[in-house]
Amino acid sequence: MRPISYSRVADVGTAVGTVTADPASAFLAGGTTQVDLLRIYVEQPRRLVDINDLPLRDIEELPNRGLRIGALARMNEVAEHPSVIDRSPLVSQALLLGASPQLRNMASIGGNLLQRTRCTYFRDVSTACNKRTPGTGCAAMDGVNRGHAVLGTSDQCIATHPSDLAVALVALDADVIAEGQRGRRSIPVHEFFLPPEDTPDIEHPLDHGELIVDVEVPPAPDGSTSLYLKVRDRESYEFALASVAVALRVEGGMVVEVRLALGGVATVPWRARRAERMLTGQPATTENFAAAAREELAPAVARGMNGFKIELACRTIVRALETVAPDGAR
Amino acid sequence: MRSNTQASARVETPDTAVVRGPGDVEVWLSVNGAAHRLAIEPRVSLLDALRDRLELTGTKKGCNQGACGACTVWVDGERVLSCLTLAIACERREVRTIEGLADGQTLHPMQAAFIARDAFQCGYCTPGQIMSAVALLKEGHAKDDSDIREWMSGNLCRCAAYPHIRSAIRDVRDGKTGD
């Protein structure tokens, strides 16, 4: 690890001002990504600004039956908070299926959204990676890419977005609240995660020094049942091969409203809008679930070793929908 | 040993937004109830500070990248990975390691249960397993074996002593004192 200097700040204004003024600085929250990537030279800030004393750990209930979650609240404390379990079980489930208990005690909600991909080439500074070092190429294209994305890819990057929480937030239309030099703004979560296209190094719209302060989570649609289903190589402490966040409302056998998002298969937390459109107003049957899943995965691009994810994602979608559909599915 | 130990737990830290480092800076750590003054760079992990500066080598360095759990300690009572924690970020927090678990010469019940249940082979992951196991009971995450499996999943054991580790945890949960 390169030498770094360290500062500790106690209020948001100082935090934002300090990092904004120093291009070689970065925020330090839980540190689970930051310290890891510093040690392997993937991220190389010269100065860390410790924000753990900022008053951003509260979890509040909003009048719309939603939640406001402070950016520095830890994954475990959010997952086990009675208000979150009551109002947003999807968020609780997604958090508890991520990382390990120790990491969840450390990792913050803001940091979870900003965590970097687990692509082995991104993490290996001796290899080509357009996300880490723009213009160098992508070693994953013809490399060991079993874990890589099939949706939202470009010819520059196929790195999978690793967050489970973000998939639940995308399904729920959450907002990311950020504060920067120009003030506070609210960013819809589906606009927060940027697909790689020609600039895979640009992953979100935040300015340098702009800080996530809260995440606002609206309630799931009235009358819906929700589920976060994660499929992975081992039962615990593993990233998703495919995951699905779903909230489904069925009346008289017909899909009235459905929210569907995918993890583990895309370069960003993936809102499955094609499938949602196809299902809405249709009978809640396994046949329709499967057709919608195929429609969502139709634009998928497989490379080398990750072709299995297309079928796996389809089956995971169907399983998730069947699980939350009243009386299963027909 | 390049540290001073003081009986007092009083920990002083510089004011907000002071830039410290990148060279050696004074860092106060409270570990197992004792305050220590260290001269370390800000990049030093809590794990390295414990092992290399405070000679508390019970906490183990396995992967050094947050994957194995061998370095598990408690910070302010919560189990965390000391390899991904900067020592300087632990000022004004209470760190507890495996060395701080026993009551004098009397082992913590979980330590005794690990011995009684033969819950290790090589023993390298054991301090981390025990720090996690005690936390697990305090958290209320040991309802049944599947609960224990899930909430101990951050501690890998390459000797695969998992069944015996679960037995030891069950014993302490159920108030059994060991064979």
PDB file of C-alpha atoms in Angstrom, chain B residues 9-119:
ATOM      1  CA  ALA B   9      -8.098   4.456  29.112  1.00  0.00           C
ATOM      2  CA  ARG B  10      -8.072   8.184  28.326  1.00  0.00           C
ATOM      3  CA  VAL B  11      -7.504   8.622  24.618  1.00  0.00           C
ATOM      4  CA  GLU B  12      -6.605  11.963  23.091  1.00  0.00           C
ATOM      5  CA  THR B  13      -6.954  12.686  19.410  1.00  0.00           C
ATOM      6  CA  PRO B  14      -6.171  15.744  17.307  1.00  0.00           C
ATOM      7  CA  ASP B  15      -8.854  18.163  16.200  1.00  0.00           C
ATOM      8  CA  THR B  16     -11.070  17.754  13.180  1.00  0.00           C
ATOM      9  CA  ALA B  17      -9.591  18.009   9.664  1.00  0.00           C
ATOM     10  CA  VAL B  18      -5.973  18.049  10.765  1.00  0.00           C
ATOM     11  CA  VAL B  19      -3.890  16.255   8.142  1.00  0.00           C
ATOM     12  CA  ARG B  20      -1.910  13.463   9.769  1.00  0.00           C
ATOM     13  CA  GLY B  21       0.801  11.501   8.018  1.00  0.00           C
ATOM     14  CA  PRO B  22       1.799  10.035   5.652  1.00  0.00           C
ATOM     15  CA  GLY B  23       4.776   9.451   7.962  1.00  0.00           C
ATOM     16  CA  ASP B  24       4.580   8.176  11.513  1.00  0.00           C
ATOM     17  CA  VAL B  25       1.948   9.857  13.648  1.00  0.00           C
ATOM     18  CA  GLU B  26       0.933   9.395  17.256  1.00  0.00           C
ATOM     19  CA  VAL B  27      -2.068   7.093  17.514  1.00  0.00           C
ATOM     20  CA  TRP B  28      -3.780   6.111  20.741  1.00  0.00           C
ATOM     21  CA  LEU B  29      -5.452   2.727  20.790  1.00  0.00           C
ATOM     22  CA  SER B  30      -7.504   1.203  23.565  1.00  0.00           C
ATOM     23  CA  VAL B  31      -7.047  -2.565  23.391  1.00  0.00           C
ATOM     24  CA  ASN B  32      -8.462  -5.006  25.920  1.00  0.00           C
ATOM     25  CA  GLY B  33      -8.992  -2.145  28.347  1.00  0.00           C
ATOM     26  CA  ALA B  34      -5.486  -0.696  28.186  1.00  0.00           C
ATOM     27  CA  ALA B  35      -4.508   2.487  26.341  1.00  0.00           C
ATOM     28  CA  HIS B  36      -1.492   2.313  24.048  1.00  0.00           C
ATOM     29  CA  ARG B  37       0.408   5.108  22.341  1.00  0.00           C
ATOM     30  CA  LEU B  38       1.787   4.065  18.974  1.00  0.00           C
ATOM     31  CA  ALA B  39       3.893   5.840  16.371  1.00  0.00           C
ATOM     32  CA  ILE B  40       2.543   4.448  13.101  1.00  0.00           C
ATOM     33  CA  GLU B  41       1.733   5.543   9.564  1.00  0.00           C
ATOM     34  CA  PRO B  42      -1.966   6.101   8.794  1.00  0.00           C
ATOM     35  CA  ARG B  43      -1.863   3.230   6.298  1.00  0.00           C
ATOM     36  CA  VAL B  44      -1.165   0.648   9.031  1.00  0.00           C
ATOM     37  CA  SER B  45      -4.064  -1.761   9.492  1.00  0.00           C
ATOM     38  CA  LEU B  46      -5.458  -2.545  12.910  1.00  0.00           C
ATOM     39  CA  LEU B  47      -4.294  -6.117  12.304  1.00  0.00           C
ATOM     40  CA  ASP B  48      -0.665  -5.103  11.744  1.00  0.00           C
ATOM     41  CA  ALA B  49      -0.753  -2.661  14.661  1.00  0.00           C
ATOM     42  CA  LEU B  50      -1.987  -5.418  16.965  1.00  0.00           C
ATOM     43  CA  ARG B  51       0.455  -8.051  15.768  1.00  0.00           C
ATOM     44  CA  ASP B  52       3.604  -6.109  14.918  1.00  0.00           C
ATOM     45  CA  ARG B  53       3.461  -3.168  17.353  1.00  0.00           C
ATOM     46  CA  LEU B  54       1.518  -4.451  20.349  1.00  0.00           C
ATOM     47  CA  GLU B  55       2.758  -8.050  20.005  1.00  0.00           C
ATOM     48  CA  LEU B  56      -0.806  -9.296  20.301  1.00  0.00           C
ATOM     49  CA  THR B  57      -0.254 -12.100  17.817  1.00  0.00           C
ATOM     50  CA  GLY B  58      -3.358 -14.059  18.761  1.00  0.00           C
ATOM     51  CA  THR B  59      -5.199 -12.239  15.982  1.00  0.00           C
ATOM     52  CA  LYS B  60      -4.142 -13.978  12.752  1.00  0.00           C
ATOM     53  CA  LYS B  61      -3.382 -12.708   9.266  1.00  0.00           C
ATOM     54  CA  GLY B  62      -4.905 -15.106   6.761  1.00  0.00           C
ATOM     55  CA  CYS B  63      -5.885 -13.523   3.453  1.00  0.00           C
ATOM     56  CA  ASN B  64      -5.344  -9.858   4.365  1.00  0.00           C
ATOM     57  CA  GLN B  65      -8.186  -8.959   1.997  1.00  0.00           C
ATOM     58  CA  GLY B  66     -11.347  -9.470   3.990  1.00  0.00           C
ATOM     59  CA  ALA B  67     -12.182 -12.964   2.811  1.00  0.00           C
ATOM     60  CA  CYS B  68     -11.193 -15.421   5.552  1.00  0.00           C
ATOM     61  CA  GLY B  69     -12.149 -14.005   8.962  1.00  0.00           C
ATOM     62  CA  ALA B  70      -8.930 -15.068  10.735  1.00  0.00           C
ATOM     63  CA  CYS B  71      -8.351 -11.448  11.789  1.00  0.00           C
ATOM     64  CA  THR B  72     -11.771 -10.993  13.446  1.00  0.00           C
ATOM     65  CA  VAL B  73     -11.715  -8.690  16.488  1.00  0.00           C
ATOM     66  CA  TRP B  74     -14.344  -6.518  18.166  1.00  0.00           C
ATOM     67  CA  VAL B  75     -14.417  -2.762  17.770  1.00  0.00           C
ATOM     68  CA  ASP B  76     -16.890  -1.110  20.161  1.00  0.00           C
ATOM     69  CA  GLY B  77     -18.330  -4.568  20.768  1.00  0.00           C
ATOM     70  CA  GLU B  78     -19.012  -5.423  17.111  1.00  0.00           C
ATOM     71  CA  ARG B  79     -17.065  -8.123  15.290  1.00  0.00           C
ATOM     72  CA  VAL B  80     -15.107  -6.679  12.377  1.00  0.00           C
ATOM     73  CA  LEU B  81     -12.159  -7.586  10.149  1.00  0.00           C
ATOM     74  CA  SER B  82      -8.978  -5.971  11.458  1.00  0.00           C
ATOM     75  CA  CYS B  83      -7.205  -6.408   8.095  1.00  0.00           C
ATOM     76  CA  LEU B  84      -9.610  -3.964   6.405  1.00  0.00           C
ATOM     77  CA  THR B  85      -9.642  -1.559   9.359  1.00  0.00           C
ATOM     78  CA  LEU B  86      -7.060   1.204   9.662  1.00  0.00           C
ATOM     79  CA  ALA B  87      -5.607   1.433  13.162  1.00  0.00           C
ATOM     80  CA  ILE B  88      -5.808   5.221  13.103  1.00  0.00           C
ATOM     81  CA  ALA B  89      -9.554   4.991  12.502  1.00  0.00           C
ATOM     82  CA  CYS B  90      -9.935   3.109  15.819  1.00  0.00           C
ATOM     83  CA  GLU B  91      -8.948   5.978  18.078  1.00  0.00           C
ATOM     84  CA  ARG B  92     -11.623   6.577  20.731  1.00  0.00           C
ATOM     85  CA  ARG B  93     -12.979   3.092  20.091  1.00  0.00           C
ATOM     86  CA  GLU B  94     -12.558   0.025  22.256  1.00  0.00           C
ATOM     87  CA  VAL B  95     -10.763  -2.866  20.592  1.00  0.00           C
ATOM     88  CA  ARG B  96     -11.003  -6.366  22.000  1.00  0.00           C
ATOM     89  CA  THR B  97      -8.886  -9.283  20.810  1.00  0.00           C
ATOM     90  CA  ILE B  98      -8.650 -12.960  21.675  1.00  0.00           C
ATOM     91  CA  GLU B  99      -6.085 -12.049  24.347  1.00  0.00           C
ATOM     92  CA  GLY B 100      -8.776 -10.024  26.124  1.00  0.00           C
ATOM     93  CA  LEU B 101     -11.336 -12.802  26.316  1.00  0.00           C
ATOM     94  CA  ALA B 102     -10.180 -14.930  29.247  1.00  0.00           C
ATOM     95  CA  ASP B 103     -10.788 -13.834  32.844  1.00  0.00           C
ATOM     96  CA  GLY B 104      -7.266 -13.994  34.213  1.00  0.00           C
ATOM     97  CA  GLN B 105      -6.231 -17.639  33.984  1.00  0.00           C
ATOM     98  CA  THR B 106      -9.822 -18.786  33.489  1.00  0.00           C
ATOM     99  CA  LEU B 107     -10.693 -19.351  29.861  1.00  0.00           C
ATOM    100  CA  HIS B 108     -13.818 -17.802  28.396  1.00  0.00           C
ATOM    101  CA  PRO B 109     -16.520 -20.509  28.177  1.00  0.00           C
ATOM    102  CA  MET B 110     -16.221 -20.437  24.376  1.00  0.00           C
ATOM    103  CA  GLN B 111     -12.477 -21.051  24.554  1.00  0.00           C
ATOM    104  CA  ALA B 112     -13.087 -23.958  26.933  1.00  0.00           C
ATOM    105  CA  ALA B 113     -15.813 -25.329  24.669  1.00  0.00           C
ATOM    106  CA  PHE B 114     -13.516 -25.205  21.613  1.00  0.00           C
ATOM    107  CA  ILE B 115     -11.004 -27.338  23.526  1.00  0.00           C
ATOM    108  CA  ALA B 116     -13.649 -29.707  24.902  1.00  0.00           C
ATOM    109  CA  ARG B 117     -15.202 -30.168  21.466  1.00  0.00           C
ATOM    110  CA  ASP B 118     -11.907 -30.413  19.577  1.00  0.00           C
ATOM    111  CA  ALA B 119     -13.128 -27.550  17.421  1.00  0.00           C
TER     112      ALA B 119
END
